[in-house]
Coordinates of C-alpha atoms and ligand atoms in Angstrom, one line a residue:
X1 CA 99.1 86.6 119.5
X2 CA 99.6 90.2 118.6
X3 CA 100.9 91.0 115.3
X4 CA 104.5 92.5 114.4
X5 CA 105.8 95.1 112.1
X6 CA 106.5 92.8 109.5
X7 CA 103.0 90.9 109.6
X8 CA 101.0 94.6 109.7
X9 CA 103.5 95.3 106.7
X10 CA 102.8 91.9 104.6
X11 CA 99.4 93.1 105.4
X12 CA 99.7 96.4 103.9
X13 CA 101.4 94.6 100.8
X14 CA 98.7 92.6 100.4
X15 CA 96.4 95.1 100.0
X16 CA 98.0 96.8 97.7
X17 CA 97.6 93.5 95.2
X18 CA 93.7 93.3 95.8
X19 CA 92.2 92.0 92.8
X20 CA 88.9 92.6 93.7
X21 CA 88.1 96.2 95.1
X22 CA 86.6 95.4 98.7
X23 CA 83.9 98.1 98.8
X24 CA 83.8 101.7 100.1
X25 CA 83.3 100.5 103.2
X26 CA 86.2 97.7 103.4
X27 CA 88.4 100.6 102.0
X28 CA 87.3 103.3 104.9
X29 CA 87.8 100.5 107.2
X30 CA 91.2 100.1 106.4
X31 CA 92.1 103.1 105.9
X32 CA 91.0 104.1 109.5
X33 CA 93.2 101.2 111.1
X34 CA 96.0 102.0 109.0
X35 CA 96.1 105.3 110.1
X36 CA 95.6 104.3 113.9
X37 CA 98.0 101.7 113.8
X38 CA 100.4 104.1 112.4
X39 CA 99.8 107.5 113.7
X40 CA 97.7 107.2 117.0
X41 CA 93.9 108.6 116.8
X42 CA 92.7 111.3 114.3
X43 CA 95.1 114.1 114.6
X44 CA 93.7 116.3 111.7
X45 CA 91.3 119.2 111.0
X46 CA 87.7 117.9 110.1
X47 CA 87.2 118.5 106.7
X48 CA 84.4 120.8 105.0
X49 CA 81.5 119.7 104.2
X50 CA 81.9 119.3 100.7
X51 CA 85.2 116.7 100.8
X52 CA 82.7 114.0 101.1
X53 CA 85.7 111.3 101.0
X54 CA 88.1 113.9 103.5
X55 CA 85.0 113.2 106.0
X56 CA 84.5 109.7 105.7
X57 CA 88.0 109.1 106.3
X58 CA 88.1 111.7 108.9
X59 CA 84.9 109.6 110.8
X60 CA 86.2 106.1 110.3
X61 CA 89.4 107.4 111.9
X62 CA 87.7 109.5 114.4
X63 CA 85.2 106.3 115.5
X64 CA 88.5 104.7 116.4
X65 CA 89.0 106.8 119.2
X66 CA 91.7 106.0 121.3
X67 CA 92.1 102.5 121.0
X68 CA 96.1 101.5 121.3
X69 CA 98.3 101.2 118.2
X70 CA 99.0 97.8 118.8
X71 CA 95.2 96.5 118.7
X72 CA 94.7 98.9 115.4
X73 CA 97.8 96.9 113.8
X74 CA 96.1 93.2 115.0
X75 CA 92.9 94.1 113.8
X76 CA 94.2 95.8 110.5
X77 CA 96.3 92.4 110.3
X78 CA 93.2 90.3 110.9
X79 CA 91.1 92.2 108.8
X80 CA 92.9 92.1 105.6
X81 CA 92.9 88.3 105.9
X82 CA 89.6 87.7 106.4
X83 CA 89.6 89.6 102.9
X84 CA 91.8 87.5 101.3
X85 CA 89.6 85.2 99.0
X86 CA 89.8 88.6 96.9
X87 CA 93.7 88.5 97.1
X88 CA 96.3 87.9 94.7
X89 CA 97.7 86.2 98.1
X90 CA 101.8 86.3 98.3
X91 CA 101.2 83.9 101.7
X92 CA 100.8 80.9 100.1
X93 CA 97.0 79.9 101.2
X94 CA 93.6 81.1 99.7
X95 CA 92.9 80.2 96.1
X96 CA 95.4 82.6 94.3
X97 CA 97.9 79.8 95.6
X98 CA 96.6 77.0 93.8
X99 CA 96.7 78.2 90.8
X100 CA 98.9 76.5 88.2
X101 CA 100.4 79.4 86.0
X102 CA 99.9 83.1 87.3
X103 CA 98.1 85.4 85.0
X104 CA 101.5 87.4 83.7
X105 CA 102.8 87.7 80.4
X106 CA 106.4 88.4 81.5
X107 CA 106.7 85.7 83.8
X108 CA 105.8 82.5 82.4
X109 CA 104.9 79.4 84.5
X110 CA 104.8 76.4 82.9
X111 CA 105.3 72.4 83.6
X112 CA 106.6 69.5 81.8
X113 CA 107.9 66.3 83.0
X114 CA 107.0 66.8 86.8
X115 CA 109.3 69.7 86.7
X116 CA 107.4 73.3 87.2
X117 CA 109.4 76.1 85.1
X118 CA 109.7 79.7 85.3
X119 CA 110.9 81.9 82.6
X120 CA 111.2 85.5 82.2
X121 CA 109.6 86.7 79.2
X122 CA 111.1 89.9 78.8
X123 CA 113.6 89.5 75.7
X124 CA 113.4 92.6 74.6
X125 CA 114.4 94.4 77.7
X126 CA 116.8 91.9 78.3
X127 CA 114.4 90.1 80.7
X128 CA 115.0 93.4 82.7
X129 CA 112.9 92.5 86.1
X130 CA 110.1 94.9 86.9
X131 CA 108.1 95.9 89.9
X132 CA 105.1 93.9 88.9
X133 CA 107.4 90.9 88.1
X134 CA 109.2 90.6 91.7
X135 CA 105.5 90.3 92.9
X136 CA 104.6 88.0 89.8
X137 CA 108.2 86.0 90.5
X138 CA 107.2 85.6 94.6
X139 CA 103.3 84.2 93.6
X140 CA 105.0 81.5 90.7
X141 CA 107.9 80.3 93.8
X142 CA 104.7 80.0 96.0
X143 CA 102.7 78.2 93.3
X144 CA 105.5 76.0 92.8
X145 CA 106.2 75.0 96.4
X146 CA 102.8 73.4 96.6
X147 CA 102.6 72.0 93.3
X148 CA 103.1 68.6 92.5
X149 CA 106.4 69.3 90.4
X150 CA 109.6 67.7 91.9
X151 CA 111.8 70.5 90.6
X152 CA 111.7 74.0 90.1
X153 CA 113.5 75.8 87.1
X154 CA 114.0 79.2 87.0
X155 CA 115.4 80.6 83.3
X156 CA 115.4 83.4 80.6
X157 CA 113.6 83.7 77.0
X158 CA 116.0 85.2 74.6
X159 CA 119.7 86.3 74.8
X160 CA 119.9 87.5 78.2
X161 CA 119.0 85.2 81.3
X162 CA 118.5 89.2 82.7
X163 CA 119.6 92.4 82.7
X164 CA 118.9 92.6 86.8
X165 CA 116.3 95.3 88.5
X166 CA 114.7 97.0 86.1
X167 CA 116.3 100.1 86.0
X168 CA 112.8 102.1 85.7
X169 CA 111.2 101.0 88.7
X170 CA 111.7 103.9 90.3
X171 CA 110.6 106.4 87.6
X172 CA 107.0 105.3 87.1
X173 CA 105.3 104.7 90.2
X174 CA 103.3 107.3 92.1
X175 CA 103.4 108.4 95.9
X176 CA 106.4 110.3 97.7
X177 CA 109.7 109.0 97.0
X178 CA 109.8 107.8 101.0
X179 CA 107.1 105.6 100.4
X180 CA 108.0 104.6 96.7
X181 CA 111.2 103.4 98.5
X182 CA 109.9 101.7 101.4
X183 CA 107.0 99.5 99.4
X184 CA 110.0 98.8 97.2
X185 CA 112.4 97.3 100.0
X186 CA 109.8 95.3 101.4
X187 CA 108.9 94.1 97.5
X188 CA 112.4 93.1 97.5
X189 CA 112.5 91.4 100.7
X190 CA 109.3 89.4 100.3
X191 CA 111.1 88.2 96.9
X192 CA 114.1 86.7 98.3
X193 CA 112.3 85.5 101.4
X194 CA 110.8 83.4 98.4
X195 CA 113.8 81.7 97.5
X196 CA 115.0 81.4 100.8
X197 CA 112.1 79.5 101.5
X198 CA 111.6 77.5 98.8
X199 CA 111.4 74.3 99.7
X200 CA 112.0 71.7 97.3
X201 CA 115.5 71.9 94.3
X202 CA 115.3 74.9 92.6
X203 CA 118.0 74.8 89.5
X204 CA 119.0 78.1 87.3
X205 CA 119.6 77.7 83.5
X206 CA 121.2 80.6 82.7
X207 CA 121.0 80.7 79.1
X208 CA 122.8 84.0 78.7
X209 CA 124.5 87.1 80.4
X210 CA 122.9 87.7 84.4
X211 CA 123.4 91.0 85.7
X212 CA 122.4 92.4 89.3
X213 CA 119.6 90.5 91.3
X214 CA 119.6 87.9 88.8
X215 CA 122.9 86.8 90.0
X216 CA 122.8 86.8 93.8
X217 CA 120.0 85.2 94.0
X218 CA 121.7 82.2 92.6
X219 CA 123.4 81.7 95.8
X220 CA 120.0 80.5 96.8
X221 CA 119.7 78.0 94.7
X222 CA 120.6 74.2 94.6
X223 CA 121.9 73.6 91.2
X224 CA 122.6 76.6 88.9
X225 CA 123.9 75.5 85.0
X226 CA 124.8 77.8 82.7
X227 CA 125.5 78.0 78.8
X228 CA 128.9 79.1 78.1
X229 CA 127.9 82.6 77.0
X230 CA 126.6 83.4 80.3
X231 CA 128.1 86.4 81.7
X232 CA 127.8 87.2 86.0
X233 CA 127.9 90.9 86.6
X234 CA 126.9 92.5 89.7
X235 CA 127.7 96.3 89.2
X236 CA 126.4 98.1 92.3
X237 CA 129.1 100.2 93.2
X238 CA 129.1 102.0 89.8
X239 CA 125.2 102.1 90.8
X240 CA 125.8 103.8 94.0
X241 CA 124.1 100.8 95.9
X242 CA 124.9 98.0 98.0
X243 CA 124.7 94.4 97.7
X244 CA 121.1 92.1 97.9
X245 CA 119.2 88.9 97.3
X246 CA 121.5 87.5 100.2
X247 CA 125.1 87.8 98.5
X248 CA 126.6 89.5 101.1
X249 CA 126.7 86.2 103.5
X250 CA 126.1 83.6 100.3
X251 CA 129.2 84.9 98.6
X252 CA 131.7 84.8 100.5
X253 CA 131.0 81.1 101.8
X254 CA 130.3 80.4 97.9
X255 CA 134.2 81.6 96.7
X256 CA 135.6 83.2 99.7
X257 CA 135.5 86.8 100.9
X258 CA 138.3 88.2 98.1
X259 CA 136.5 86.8 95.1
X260 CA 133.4 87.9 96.6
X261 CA 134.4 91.3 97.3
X262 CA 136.3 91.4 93.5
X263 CA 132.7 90.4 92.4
X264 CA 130.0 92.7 94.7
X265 CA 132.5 96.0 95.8
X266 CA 134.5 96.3 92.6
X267 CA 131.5 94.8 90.0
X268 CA 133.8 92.5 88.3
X269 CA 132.2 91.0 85.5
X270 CA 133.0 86.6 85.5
X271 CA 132.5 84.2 82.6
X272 CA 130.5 81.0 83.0
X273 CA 133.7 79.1 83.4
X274 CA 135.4 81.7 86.1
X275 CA 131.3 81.3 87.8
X276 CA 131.8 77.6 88.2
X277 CA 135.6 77.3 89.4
X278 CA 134.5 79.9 92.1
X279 CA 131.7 77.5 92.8
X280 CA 128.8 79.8 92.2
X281 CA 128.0 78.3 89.0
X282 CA 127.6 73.9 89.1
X283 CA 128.5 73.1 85.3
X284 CA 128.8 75.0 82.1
X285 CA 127.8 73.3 78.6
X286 CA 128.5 74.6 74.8
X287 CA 125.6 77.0 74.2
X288 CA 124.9 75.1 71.0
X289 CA 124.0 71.7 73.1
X290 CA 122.9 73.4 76.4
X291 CA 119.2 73.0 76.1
X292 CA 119.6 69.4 75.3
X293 CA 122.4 68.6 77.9
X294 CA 120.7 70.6 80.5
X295 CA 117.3 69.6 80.0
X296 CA 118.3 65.6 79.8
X297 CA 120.3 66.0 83.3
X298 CA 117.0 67.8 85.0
X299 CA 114.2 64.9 83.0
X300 CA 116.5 62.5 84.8
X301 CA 117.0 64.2 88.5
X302 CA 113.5 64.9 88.5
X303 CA 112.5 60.8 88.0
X304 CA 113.9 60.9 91.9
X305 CA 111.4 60.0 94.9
X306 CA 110.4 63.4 95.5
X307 CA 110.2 63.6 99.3
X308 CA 113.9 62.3 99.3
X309 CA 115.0 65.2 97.9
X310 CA 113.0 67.7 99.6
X311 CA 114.1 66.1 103.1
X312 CA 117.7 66.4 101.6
X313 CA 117.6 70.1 100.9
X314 CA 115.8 70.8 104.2
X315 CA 119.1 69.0 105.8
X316 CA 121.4 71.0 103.4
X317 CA 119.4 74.6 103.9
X318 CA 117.5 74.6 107.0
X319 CA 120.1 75.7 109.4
X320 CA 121.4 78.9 107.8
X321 CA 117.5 79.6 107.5
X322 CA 117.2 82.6 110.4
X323 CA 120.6 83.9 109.3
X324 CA 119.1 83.7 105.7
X325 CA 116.3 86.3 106.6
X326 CA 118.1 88.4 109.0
X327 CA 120.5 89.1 106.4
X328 CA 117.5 89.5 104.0
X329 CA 116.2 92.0 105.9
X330 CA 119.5 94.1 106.8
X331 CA 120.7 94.4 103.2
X332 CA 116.9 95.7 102.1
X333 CA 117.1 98.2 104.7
X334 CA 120.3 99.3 104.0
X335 CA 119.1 99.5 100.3
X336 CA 116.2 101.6 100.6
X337 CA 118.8 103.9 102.2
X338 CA 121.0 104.0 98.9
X339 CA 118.0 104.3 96.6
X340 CA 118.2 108.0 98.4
X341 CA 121.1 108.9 97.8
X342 CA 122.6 111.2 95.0
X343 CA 125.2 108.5 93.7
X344 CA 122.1 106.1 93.1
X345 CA 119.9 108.8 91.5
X346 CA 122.8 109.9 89.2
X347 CA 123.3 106.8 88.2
X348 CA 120.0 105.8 87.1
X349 CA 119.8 109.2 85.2
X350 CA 122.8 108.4 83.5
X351 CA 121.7 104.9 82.1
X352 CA 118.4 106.5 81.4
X353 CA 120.3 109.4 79.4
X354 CA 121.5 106.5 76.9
X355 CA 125.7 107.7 78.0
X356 CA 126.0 104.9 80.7
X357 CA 126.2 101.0 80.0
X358 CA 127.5 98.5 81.9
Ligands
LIG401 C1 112.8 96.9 93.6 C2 113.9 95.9 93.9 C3 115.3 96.3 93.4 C4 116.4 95.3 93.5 C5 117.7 95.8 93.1 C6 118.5 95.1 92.3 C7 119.8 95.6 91.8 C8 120.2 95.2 90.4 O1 119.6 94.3 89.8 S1 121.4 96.1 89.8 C9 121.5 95.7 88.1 C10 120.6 96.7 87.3 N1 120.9 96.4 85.8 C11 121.7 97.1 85.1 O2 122.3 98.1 85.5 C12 121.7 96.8 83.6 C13 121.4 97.9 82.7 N2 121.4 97.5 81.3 C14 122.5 97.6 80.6 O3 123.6 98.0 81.0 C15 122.4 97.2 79.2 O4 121.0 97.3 78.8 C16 122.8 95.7 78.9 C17 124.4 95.6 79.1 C18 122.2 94.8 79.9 C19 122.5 95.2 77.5 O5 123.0 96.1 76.6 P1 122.6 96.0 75.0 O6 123.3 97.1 74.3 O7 122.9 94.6 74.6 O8 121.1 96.2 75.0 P2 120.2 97.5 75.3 O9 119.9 98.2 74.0 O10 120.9 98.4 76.3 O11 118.9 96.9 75.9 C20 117.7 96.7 75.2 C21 116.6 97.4 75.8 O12 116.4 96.9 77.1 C22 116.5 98.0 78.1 N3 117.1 97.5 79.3 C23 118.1 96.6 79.4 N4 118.4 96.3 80.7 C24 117.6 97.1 81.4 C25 117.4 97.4 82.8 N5 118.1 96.7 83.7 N6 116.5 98.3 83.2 C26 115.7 98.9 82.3 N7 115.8 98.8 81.0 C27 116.7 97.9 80.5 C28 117.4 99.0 77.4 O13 117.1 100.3 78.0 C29 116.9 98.9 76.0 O14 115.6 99.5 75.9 P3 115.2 100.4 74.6 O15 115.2 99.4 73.5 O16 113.8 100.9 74.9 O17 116.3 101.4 74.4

């Protein structure tokens, strides 16, 4: 089987969340198919003498000769694979997979009552939802799905469930803006593939006010309650980008194309109560009692036979699956366009600069 784009680009991912470094010559290796598989064979000036790295490069690239891009991208694919006992691996298989709680302080993993929770540990940032924490997010859904938890929670720790992307993502990473971008749509789409795939009842407590991805994701899941200070803002216009996390085809089925377009084009802000009449949100309690109220409906759902319920969400989700992740991929792409773009960049600045809230 030869590999695709997207396998040689989950394959670049993964390299970049290598826990272990591989070795000088693991790295060369790589580095030489990368280079093949993306710009043909060596194209550059050998360097002098003294750039002891420029030349290894330059010979692992060279030593490639001419073989064809596409058997570069296969073995790059296979390569990285047969490295990934020393992966963080965001596939599912290989040890990283099995473990119970990922190593992250803002994304907490924990399990009670055969129910596996995840809860963004950010309160002071308004569980804002950082670079590291998509990747941190996609391992705990991965966990999860092979655990032996029945259900899978998803909340926030503090006032906010969260605050959406956070807004800084894009100001403290290093590489060319192009790349910056593209790493960061394909972040984005490996995160939502996530919930798209996840495969047994995945509920949202949304203890507070959701802003951004943090609310279209919810069209993903199968049960979302929320206390009655919750909040559902997506403001992307007013960002100067476009809609993700599959809300462009979940929202509209969800309330109907006017409510959806009031909601993801205009950035109306919606209440807990407006959230569940429009069928987004499943049932709001009183703050005070939400814990309790929530908590006792989930200890009692989570006491069903197990594969029942998995083989009941695989009847209720399979079949929008492959529109799912075609729409995935189309609104990341469009994205990483909009992250360009002067309306996007003003807007961040603008937050940043302390004068812009939402
Ligand atoms: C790579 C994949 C990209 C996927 C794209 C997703 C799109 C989205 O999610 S769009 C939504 C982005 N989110 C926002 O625009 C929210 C921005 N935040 C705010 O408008 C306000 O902070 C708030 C209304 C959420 C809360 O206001 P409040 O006055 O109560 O608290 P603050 O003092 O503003 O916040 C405390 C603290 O937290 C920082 N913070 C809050 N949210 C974010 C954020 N989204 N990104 C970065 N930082 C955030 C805020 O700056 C404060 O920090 P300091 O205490 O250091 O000043």
């Amino acid at each position: 089987m030869v590999a695709s784009e997207k396998d040689f680009e989950n394959a670049v991912h993964q390299v970049k969340l290598l826990k272990e470094d591989p070795g000088n010559d693991a790295k060369l290796k790589l580095y030489a198919l990368y280079k093949q598989a993306t710009e043909g064979p060596c194209n550059v000036p050998k360097p002098r003498v003294f750039d002891f790295l420029g030349r290894a490069k330059w010979d692992a690239w060279t030593a490639l000769g001419s073989l064809p891009k596409e058997t570069a991208r296969q073995n790059y694919v296979d390569f990285v694979s047969s490295l990934r006992p020393s992966l963080t691996s965001s596939s599912g298989e290989g040890p990283a997979a099995h473990r119970s709680l990922p190593e992250s302080e803002d994304v907490v993993v924990t399990s009670k009552d055969s129910i596996t929770v995840i809860t963004l540990n950010r309160p002071a940032k308004k569980n804002a939802i950082t670079y590291q924490m998509y990747q941190d997010i996609t391992l705990a859904l991965k966990a999860a799905s092979k655990d032996n938890s029945t259900i899978t929670v998803f909340t926030g720790n503090g006032n906010y469930y969260s605050s959406g992307n956070d807004l800084s993502n894009f100001s403290n990473r290093s590489g060319s803006l192009q790349q910056m971008y593209a790493e960061s749509a394909l972040t984005l789409r490996n995160f939502v593939d996530s919930f798209i795939d996840f495969p047994k009842p995945l509920v949202a407590l949304v203890n507070g006010p959701a802003v951004g991805i943090a609310v279209t994701v919810l069209g993903l899941f199968d049960a979302v309650y929320a206390s009655d200070r919750a909040t559902f803002h997506t403001p992307f216009s007013s960002l100067g980008i476009t809609p993700e996390g599959c809300s462009s085809y979940t929202f509209p089925k969800i309330m109907g194309p006017a409510k959806a377009a009031e909601m993801l084009i205009f950035g109306k802000k919606i209440t807990a109560r407006e959230a569940c009449a429009q069928g987004l949100v499943t049932e709001v309690f009183p703050h005070n009692t939400f814990q309790k109220e929530a908590w006792a409906r989930l200890t009692a759902y989570a006491k069903n036979p197990p594969k029942a319920m998995r083989i009941g969400k695989q009847l209720l989700r399979s079949f929008g699956k492959e529109t799912l992740h075609a729409v995935n991929a189309e609104e990341c792409r469009v994205l990483q366009e909009r992250w360009l773009s002067e309306e996007c960049v003003n807007a961040i600045q603008t937050f940043f600069s302390k004068k812009g809230k939402l």
